[in-house]
Tab-separated table of C-alpha atoms in Angstrom:
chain	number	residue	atom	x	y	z
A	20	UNK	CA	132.261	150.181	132.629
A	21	UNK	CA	132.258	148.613	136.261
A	22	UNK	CA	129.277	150.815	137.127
A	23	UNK	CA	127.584	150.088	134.324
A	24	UNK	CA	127.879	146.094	134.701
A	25	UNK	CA	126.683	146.818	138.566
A	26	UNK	CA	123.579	148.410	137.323
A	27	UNK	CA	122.817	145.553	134.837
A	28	UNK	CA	123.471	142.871	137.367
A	29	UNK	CA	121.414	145.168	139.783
A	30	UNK	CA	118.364	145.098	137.735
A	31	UNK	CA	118.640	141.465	136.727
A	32	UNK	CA	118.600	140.487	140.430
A	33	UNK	CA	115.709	142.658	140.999
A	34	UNK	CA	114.001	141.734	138.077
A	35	UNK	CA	114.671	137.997	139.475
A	36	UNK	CA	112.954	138.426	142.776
A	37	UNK	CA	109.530	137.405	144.108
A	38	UNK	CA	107.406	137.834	146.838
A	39	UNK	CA	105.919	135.065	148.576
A	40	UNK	CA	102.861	137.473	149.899
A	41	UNK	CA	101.707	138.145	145.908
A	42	UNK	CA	100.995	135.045	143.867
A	43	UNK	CA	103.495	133.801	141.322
A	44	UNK	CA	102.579	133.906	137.768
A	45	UNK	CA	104.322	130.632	136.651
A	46	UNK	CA	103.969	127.176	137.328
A	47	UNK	CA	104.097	127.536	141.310
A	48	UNK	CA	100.753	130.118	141.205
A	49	UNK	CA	98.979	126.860	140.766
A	50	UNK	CA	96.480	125.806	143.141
A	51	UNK	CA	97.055	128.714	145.633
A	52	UNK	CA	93.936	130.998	146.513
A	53	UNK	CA	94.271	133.435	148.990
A	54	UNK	CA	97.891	134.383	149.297
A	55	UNK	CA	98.954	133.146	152.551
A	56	UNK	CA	100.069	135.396	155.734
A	57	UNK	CA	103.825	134.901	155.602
A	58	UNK	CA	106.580	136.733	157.145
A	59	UNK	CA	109.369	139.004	154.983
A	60	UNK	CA	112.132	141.375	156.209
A	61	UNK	CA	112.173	144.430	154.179
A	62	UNK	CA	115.859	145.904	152.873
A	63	UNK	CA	114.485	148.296	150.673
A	64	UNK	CA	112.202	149.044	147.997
A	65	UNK	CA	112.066	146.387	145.241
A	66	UNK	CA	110.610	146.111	142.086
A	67	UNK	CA	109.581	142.789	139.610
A	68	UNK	CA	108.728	142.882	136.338
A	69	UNK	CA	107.218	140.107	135.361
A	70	UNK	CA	104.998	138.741	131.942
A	71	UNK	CA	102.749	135.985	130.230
A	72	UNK	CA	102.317	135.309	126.373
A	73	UNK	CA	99.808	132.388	124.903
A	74	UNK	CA	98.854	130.967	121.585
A	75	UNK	CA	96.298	128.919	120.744
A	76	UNK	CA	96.045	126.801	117.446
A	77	UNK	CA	92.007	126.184	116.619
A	78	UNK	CA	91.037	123.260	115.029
A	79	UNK	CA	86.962	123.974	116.062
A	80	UNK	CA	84.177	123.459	114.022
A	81	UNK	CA	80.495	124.261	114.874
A	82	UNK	CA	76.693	124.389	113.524
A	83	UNK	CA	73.431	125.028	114.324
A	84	UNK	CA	69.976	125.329	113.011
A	85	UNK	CA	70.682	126.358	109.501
A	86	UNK	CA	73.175	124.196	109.304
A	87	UNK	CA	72.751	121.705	106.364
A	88	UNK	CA	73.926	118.307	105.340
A	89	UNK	CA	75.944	120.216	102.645
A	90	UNK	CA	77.587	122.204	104.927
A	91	UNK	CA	76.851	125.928	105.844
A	92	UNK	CA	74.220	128.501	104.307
A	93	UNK	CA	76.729	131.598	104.783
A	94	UNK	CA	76.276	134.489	102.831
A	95	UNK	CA	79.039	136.509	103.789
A	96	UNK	CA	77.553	139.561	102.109
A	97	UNK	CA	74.269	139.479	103.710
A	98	UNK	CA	74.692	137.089	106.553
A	99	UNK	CA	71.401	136.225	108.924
A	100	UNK	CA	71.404	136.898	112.284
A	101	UNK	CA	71.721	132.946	113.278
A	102	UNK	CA	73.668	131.672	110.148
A	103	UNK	CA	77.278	130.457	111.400
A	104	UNK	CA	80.824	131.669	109.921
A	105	UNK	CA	82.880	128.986	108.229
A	106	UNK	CA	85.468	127.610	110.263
A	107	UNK	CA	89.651	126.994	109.266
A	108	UNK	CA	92.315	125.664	111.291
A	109	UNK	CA	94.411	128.297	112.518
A	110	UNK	CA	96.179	130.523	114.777
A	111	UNK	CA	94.439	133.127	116.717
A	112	UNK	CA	95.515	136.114	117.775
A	113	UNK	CA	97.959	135.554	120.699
A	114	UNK	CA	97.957	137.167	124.193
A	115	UNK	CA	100.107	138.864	126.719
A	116	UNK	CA	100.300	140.749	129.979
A	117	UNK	CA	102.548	142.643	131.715
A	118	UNK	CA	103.042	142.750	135.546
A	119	UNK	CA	104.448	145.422	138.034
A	120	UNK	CA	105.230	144.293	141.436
A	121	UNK	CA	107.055	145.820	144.287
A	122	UNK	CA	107.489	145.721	148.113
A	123	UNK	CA	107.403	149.548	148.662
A	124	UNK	CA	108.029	149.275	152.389
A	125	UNK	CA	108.331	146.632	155.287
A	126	UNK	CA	105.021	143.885	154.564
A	127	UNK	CA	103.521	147.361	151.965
A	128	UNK	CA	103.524	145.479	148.228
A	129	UNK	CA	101.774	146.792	145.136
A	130	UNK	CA	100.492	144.673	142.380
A	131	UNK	CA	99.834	146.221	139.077
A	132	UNK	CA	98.453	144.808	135.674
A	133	UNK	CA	98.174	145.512	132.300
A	134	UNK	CA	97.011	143.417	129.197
A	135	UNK	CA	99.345	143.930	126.682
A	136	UNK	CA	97.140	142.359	123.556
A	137	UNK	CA	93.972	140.376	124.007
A	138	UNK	CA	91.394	139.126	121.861
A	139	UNK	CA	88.689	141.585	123.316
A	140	UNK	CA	91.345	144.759	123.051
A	141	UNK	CA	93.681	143.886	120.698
A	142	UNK	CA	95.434	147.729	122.726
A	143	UNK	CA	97.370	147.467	125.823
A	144	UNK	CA	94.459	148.441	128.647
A	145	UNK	CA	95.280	149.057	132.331
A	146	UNK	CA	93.613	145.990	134.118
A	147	UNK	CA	94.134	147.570	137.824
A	148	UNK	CA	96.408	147.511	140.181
A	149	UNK	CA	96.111	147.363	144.464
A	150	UNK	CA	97.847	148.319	147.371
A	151	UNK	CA	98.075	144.954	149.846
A	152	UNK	CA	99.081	145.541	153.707
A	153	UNK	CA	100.599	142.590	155.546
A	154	UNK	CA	101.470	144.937	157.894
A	155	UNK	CA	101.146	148.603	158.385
A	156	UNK	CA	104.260	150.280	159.167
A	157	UNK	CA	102.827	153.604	159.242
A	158	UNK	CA	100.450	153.659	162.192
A	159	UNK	CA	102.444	152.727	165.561
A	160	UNK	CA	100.154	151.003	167.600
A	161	UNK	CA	100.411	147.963	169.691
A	162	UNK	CA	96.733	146.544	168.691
A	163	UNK	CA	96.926	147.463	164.823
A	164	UNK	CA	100.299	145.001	164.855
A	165	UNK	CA	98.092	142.318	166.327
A	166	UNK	CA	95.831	142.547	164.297
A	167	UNK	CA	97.871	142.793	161.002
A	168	UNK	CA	99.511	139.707	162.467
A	169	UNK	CA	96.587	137.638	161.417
A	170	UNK	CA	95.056	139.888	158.136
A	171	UNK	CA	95.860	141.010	155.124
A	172	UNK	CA	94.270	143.898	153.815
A	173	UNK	CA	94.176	145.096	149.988
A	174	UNK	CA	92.838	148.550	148.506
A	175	UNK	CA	92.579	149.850	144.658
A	176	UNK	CA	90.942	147.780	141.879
A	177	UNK	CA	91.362	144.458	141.918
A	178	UNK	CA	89.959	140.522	140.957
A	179	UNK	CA	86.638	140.455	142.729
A	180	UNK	CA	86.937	137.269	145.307
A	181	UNK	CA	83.874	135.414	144.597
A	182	UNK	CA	84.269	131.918	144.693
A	183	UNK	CA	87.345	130.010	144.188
A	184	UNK	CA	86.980	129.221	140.392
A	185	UNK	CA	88.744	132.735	139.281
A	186	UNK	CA	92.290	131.185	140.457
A	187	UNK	CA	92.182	128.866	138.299
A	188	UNK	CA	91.086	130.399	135.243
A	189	UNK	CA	92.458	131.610	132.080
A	190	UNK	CA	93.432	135.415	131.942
A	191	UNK	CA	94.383	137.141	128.823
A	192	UNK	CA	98.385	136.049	128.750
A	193	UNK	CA	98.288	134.120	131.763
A	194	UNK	CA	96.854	130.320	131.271
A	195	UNK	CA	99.113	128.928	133.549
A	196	UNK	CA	96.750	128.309	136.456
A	197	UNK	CA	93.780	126.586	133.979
A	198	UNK	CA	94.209	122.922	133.006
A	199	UNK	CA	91.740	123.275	130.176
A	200	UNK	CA	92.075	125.846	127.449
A	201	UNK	CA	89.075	127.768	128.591
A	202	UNK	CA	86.899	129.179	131.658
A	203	UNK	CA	83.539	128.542	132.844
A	204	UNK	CA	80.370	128.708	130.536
A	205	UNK	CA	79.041	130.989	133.007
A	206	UNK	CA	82.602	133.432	133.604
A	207	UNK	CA	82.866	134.996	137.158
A	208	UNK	CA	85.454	137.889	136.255
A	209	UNK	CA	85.630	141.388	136.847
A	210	UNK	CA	87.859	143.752	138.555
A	211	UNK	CA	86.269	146.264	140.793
A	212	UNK	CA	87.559	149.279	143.254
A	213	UNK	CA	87.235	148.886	146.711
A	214	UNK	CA	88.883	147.317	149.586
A	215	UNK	CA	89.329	143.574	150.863
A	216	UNK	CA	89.799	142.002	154.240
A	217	UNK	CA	91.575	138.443	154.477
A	218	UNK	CA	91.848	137.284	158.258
A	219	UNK	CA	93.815	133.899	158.488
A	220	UNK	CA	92.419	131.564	161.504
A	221	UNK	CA	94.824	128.578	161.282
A	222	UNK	CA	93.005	126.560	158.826
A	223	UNK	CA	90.200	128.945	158.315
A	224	UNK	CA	90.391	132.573	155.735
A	225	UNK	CA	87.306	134.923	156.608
A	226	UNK	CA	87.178	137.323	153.443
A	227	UNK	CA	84.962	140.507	153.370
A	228	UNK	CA	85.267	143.010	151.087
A	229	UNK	CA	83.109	146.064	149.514
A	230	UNK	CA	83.483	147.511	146.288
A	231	UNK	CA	82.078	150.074	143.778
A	232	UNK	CA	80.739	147.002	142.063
A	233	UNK	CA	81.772	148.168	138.554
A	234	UNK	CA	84.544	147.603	136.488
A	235	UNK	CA	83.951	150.799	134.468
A	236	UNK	CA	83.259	153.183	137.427
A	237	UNK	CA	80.561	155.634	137.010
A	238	UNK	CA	78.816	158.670	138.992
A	239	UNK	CA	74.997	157.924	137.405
A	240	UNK	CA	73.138	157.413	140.655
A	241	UNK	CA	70.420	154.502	140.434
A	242	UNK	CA	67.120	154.623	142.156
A	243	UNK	CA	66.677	150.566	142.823
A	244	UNK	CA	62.630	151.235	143.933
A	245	UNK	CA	61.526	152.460	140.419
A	246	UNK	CA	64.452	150.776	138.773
A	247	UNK	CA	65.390	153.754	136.741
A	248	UNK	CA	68.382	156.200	136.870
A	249	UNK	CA	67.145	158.702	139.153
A	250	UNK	CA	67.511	160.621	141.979
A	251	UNK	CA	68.823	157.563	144.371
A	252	UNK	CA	72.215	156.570	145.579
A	253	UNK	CA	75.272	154.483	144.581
A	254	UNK	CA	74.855	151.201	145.181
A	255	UNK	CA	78.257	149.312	146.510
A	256	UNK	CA	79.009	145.228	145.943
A	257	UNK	CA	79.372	142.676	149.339
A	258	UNK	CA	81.473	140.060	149.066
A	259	UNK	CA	81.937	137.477	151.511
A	260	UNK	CA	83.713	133.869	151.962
A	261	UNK	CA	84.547	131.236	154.245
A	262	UNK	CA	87.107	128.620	153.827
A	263	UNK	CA	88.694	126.014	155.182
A	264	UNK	CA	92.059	124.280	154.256
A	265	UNK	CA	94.422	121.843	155.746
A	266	UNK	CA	96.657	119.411	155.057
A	267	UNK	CA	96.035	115.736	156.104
A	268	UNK	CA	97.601	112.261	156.625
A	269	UNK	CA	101.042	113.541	156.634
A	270	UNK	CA	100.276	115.758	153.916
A	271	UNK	CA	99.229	113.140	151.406
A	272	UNK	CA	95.394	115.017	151.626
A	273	UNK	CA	94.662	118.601	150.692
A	274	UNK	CA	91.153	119.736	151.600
A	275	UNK	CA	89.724	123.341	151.117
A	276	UNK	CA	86.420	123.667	151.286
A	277	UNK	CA	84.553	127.100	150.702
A	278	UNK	CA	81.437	129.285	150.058
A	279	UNK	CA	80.940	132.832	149.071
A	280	UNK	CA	78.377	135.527	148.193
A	281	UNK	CA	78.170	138.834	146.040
A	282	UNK	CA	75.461	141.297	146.013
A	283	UNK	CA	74.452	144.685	144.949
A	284	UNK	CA	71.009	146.288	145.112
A	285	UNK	CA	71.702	148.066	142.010
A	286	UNK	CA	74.128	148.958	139.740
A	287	UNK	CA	74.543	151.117	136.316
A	288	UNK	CA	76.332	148.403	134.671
A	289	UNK	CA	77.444	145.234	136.891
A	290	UNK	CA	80.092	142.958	134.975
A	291	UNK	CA	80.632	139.659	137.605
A	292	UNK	CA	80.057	137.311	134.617
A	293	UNK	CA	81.179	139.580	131.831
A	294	UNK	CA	84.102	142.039	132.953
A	295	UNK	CA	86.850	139.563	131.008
A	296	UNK	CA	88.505	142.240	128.254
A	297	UNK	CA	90.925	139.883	127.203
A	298	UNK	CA	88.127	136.993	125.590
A	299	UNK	CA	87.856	133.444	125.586
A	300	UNK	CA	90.379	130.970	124.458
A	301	UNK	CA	87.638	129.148	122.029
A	302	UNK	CA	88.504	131.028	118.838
A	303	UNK	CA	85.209	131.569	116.212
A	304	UNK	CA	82.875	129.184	117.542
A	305	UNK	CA	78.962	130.241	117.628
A	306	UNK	CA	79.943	133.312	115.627
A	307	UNK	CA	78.465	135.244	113.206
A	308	UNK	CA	79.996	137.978	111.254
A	309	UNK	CA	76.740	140.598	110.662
A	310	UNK	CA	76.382	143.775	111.860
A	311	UNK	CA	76.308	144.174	115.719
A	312	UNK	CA	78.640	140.861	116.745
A	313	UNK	CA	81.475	140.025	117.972
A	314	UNK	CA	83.823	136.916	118.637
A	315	UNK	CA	85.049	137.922	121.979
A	316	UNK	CA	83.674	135.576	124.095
A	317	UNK	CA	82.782	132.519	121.951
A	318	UNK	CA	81.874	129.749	124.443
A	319	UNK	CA	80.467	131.626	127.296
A	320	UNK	CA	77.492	133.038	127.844
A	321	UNK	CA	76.721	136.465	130.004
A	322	UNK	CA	73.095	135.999	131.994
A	323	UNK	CA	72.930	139.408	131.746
A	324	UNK	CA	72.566	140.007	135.348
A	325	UNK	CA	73.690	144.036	134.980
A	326	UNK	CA	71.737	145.877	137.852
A	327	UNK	CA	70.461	143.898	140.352
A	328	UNK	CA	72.256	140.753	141.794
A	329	UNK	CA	72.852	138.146	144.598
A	330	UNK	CA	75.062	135.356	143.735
A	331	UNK	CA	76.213	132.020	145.713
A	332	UNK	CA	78.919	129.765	145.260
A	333	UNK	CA	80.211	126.696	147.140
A	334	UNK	CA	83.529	125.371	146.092
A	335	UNK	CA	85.382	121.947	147.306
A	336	UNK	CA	89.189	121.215	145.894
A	337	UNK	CA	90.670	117.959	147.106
A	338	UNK	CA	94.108	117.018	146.210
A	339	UNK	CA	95.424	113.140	146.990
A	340	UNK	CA	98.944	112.076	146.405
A	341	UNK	CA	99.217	108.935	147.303
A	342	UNK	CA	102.921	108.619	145.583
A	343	UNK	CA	105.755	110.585	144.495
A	344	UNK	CA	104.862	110.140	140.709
A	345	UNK	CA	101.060	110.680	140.484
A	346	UNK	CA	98.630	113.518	141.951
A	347	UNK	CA	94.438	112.828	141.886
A	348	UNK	CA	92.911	116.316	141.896
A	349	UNK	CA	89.207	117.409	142.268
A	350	UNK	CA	87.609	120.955	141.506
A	351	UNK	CA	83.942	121.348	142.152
A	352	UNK	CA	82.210	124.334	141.578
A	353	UNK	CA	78.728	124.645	142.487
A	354	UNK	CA	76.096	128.143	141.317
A	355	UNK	CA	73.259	129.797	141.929
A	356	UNK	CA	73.106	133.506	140.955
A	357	UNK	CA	69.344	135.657	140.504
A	358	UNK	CA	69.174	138.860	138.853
A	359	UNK	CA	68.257	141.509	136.568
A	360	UNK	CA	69.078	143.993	133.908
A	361	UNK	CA	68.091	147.833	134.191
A	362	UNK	CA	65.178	147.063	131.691
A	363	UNK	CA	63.561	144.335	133.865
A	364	UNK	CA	61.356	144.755	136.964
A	365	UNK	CA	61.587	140.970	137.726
A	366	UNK	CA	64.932	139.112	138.581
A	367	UNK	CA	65.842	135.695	136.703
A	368	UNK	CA	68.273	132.737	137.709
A	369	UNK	CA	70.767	131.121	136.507
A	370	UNK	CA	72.534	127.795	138.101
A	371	UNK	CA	75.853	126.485	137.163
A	372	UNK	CA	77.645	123.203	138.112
A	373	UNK	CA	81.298	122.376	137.270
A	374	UNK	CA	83.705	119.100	137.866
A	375	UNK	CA	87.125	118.985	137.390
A	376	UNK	CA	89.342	115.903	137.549
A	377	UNK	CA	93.243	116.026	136.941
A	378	UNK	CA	95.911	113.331	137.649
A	379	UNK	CA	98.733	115.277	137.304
A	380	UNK	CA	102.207	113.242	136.836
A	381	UNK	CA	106.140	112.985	137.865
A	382	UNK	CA	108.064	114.043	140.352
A	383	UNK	CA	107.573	117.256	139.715
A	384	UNK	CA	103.989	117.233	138.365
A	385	UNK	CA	105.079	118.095	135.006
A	386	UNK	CA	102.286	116.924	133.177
A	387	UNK	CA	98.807	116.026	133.496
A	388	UNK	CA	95.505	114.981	132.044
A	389	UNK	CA	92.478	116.448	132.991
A	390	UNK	CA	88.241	115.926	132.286
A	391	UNK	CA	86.064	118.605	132.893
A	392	UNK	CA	81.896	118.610	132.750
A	393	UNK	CA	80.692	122.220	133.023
A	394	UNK	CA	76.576	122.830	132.866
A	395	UNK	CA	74.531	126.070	132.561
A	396	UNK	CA	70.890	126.285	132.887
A	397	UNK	CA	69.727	130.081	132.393
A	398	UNK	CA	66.292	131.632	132.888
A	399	UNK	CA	65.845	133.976	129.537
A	400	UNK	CA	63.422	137.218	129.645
A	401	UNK	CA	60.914	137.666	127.239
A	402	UNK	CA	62.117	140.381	124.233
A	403	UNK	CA	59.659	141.547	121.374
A	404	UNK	CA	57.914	138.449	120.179
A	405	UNK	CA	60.120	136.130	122.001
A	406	UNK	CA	58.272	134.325	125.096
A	407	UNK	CA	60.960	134.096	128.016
A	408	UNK	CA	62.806	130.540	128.004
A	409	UNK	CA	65.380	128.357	129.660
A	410	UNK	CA	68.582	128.300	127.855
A	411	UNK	CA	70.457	125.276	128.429
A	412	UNK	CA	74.005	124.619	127.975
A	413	UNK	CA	76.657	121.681	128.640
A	414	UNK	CA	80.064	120.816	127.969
A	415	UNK	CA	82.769	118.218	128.132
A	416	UNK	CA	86.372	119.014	128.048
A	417	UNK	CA	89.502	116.512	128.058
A	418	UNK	CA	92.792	118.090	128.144
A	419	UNK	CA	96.531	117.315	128.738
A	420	UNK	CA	99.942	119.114	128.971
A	421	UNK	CA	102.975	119.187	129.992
A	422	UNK	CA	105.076	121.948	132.116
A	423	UNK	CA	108.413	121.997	130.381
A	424	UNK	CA	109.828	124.346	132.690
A	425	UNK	CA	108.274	126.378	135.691
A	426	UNK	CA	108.063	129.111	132.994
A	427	UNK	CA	107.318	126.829	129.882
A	428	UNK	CA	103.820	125.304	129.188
A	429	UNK	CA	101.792	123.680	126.621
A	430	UNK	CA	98.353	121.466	126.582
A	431	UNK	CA	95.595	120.271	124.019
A	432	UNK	CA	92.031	119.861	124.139
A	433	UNK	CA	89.217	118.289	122.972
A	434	UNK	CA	86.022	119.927	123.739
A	435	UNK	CA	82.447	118.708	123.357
A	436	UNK	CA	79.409	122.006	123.945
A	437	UNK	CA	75.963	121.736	123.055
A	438	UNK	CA	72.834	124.578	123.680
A	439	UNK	CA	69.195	123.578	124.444
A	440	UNK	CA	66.092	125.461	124.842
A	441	UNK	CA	66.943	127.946	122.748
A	442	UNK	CA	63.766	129.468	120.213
A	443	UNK	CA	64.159	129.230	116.753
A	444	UNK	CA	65.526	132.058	114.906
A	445	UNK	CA	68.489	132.222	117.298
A	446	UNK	CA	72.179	131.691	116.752
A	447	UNK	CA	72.283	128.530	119.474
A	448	UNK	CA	68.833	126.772	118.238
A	449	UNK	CA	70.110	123.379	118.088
A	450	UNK	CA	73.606	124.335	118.241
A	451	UNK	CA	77.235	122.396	119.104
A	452	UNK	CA	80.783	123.134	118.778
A	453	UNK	CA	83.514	120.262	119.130
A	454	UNK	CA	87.199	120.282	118.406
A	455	UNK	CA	90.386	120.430	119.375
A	456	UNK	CA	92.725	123.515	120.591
A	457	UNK	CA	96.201	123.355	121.107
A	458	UNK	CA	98.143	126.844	123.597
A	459	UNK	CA	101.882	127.511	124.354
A	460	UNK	CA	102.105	129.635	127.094
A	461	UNK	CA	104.849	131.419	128.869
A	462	UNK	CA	104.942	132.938	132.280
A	463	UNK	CA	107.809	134.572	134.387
């Protein structure tokens, strides 16, 4: 019985442990982007199972086009491809994930993630999982300790570090880090193998990294001259960033300032802004239920960049806390991304601009209230009959919540999105959604 009550009490304290070089998944992963370089003495190998579970009431409604003053023209046994599904007020489907971490030997830690239930596969999926060096036991030499002094280094599939906007965003189970109840119009997301390189310079992170620049890896080789699967080679993905952050007068002052790039001269299926498989957090909206749909990803919208493409974003986060009880916070996101599908010869653009403006309250910052203005402007190709076109999209967001516990979290939303430039005969002609959305979330 003794032993038994050992082992129990064992595995609750290592179930209870974290690791300050992997980012939390509650309350205190908020607001931190690259994991920073800190120091750890290792007493053996340790493992942390960890979770996060959301659920989000809808209360959405949306039209477009063939919407009429009565109300919709739905025929839900022959629906047209534009006419919009009737909305209710429910629950949708809720979300989880699971999480794996352990330090397997002095500054050696694995990270490993699966989505447990998602809107996009309702299965549990692997999302990936990485190997990240602080240090590297393993090869004894003087020079490789200096250097590991300053970097950290992470191999295996992982969150491809474009930008700054994917650490705050909603994933799957996890919408702990988002003050809204949903992502960018314009999602950057995907996981990808490869390797990454974070060297900390005082104030300053210099990130390169290369990748396979696929989520779904495969061995079809792409000629990027004739723009055809031939005879060429694999083509990998850059990534690069700069950023600055530091602390000013006396700490009252956060400032981190960045910009980043991705490219790839060709790929067999690229998913930057469409390698989510868990699905948006805007349940039903801009949806219709005929053959070849799908309610994923209501909300967003996919450019459709999947071969070639060079992408740009500057980021600038300012934090002021002027008092104990009250936080002013800033999140500016500025796009520019150009490419192509395998089909096209041509690349396209598409530019995306996002503001973000919490005061976030109490001691503790416990709760908050937040406005967000997110706009996408999209260069369309021409398909069939359809001339090529510049979709249009904005939308206005106004949320609050309230962090319970570290672990505990809830929020509402009202949300304002409207599509322009879109020809007639398509799903967003004329289109809006508007609503509120209500998520309890849980995160350990």
């Amino acid at each position: 019985m003794r032993k038994r009550n050992f082992f129990l009490a064992s595995l609750l304290m290592v179930a209870g442990m974290s690791f300050a070089q992997l980012r939390p998944t509650d309350k205190c992963g908020i607001n931190m982007f690259e994991t920073p370089k800190t120091d750890s003495l290792f007493t053996g190998l340790k493992v942390k199972i960890g979770g996060a579970m959301s659920l989000t009431y809808s209360m959405l409604d949306h039209s477009n086009s063939t919407t009429t003053a009565d109300g919709y023209t739905y025929n839900y046994a022959t629906p047209t491809a534009n006419s919009l599904v009737p909305l209710a007020s429910n629950f949708g489907l809720p979300q989880a994930n699971l999480y794996v971490k352990s330090n397997l030997a002095d500054g050696v830690y694995l990270n490993f993630e699966l989505y447990l239930a998602s809107r996009h596969h309702n299965e549990t999926w692997v999302k990936g999982g990485y190997l990240q060096f602080d240090k590297m036991p393993f090869l004894p030499w003087d020079f490789v300790n200096e250097i590991m002094k300053y970097t950290t280094i992470k191999v295996g599939q992982f969150d491809v570090n474009y930008g700054d906007a994917h650490f705050r965003r909603s994933d799957g189970g996890l919408t702990f880090y988002n003050p809204f109840m949903e992502n960018y119009i314009m999602d950057e997301f995907a996981t990808e193998i490869g390797a990454e390189a974070d060297v900390h310079l005082g104030d300053f992170t210099v990130v390169g990294a290369v990748t396979n620049g696929e989520l779904s890896p495969d061995l079809v080789e792409i000629d990027t001259v004739s723009n055809r699967y031939s005879n060429g080679a694999h083509n990998p993905a850059l990534i690069g960033k700069l950023a600055f952050d530091k602390k000013l007068m006396d700490d009252m002052l956060r400032v981190r300032i960045s910009g980043s790039g991705y490219y790839t001269a060709g790929s067999y299926k690229n998913t930057l802004f469409g390698g989510d498989r868990t699905g948006s957090n805007y349940y039903g909206v801009m949806y219709n239920a005929g053959p070849g749909t799908g309610t994923a990803f209501n909300g967003r919208y996919n450019p459709g960049f999947s071969d070639k493409l060079g992408t740009v974003m500057g980021n600038l986060f300012l934090k002021f806390k002027p008092v104990n009880m009250l936080a002013v916070e800033t999140f500016t996101t500025v796009e520019k991304a150009s490419g192509r599908s395998t089909k096209e010869a041509d690349s396209r653009n598409a530019n995306q601009f996002a503001q973000d403006v919490i005061l976030r309250l109490g001691a503790n910052e416990n709760f908050f209230v937040g406005v967000r203005y997110n706009t996408l402007s999209a260069d369309v190709a021409k398909t069939g009959t359809v001339d090529a076109y510049t979709a249009k999209i904005n939308r206005t967001a106004i949320s609050a919540g309230w962090y319970m516990t570290k672990n505990i979290m809830a929020k509402i939303e009202y949300v304002n999105q409207k599509y322009d430039g879109f020809p007639s005969g398509n799903i967003y002609d004329k289109g809006k959604f508007n609503g509120l959305s209500a998520q309890a979330a849980i995160a350990f």
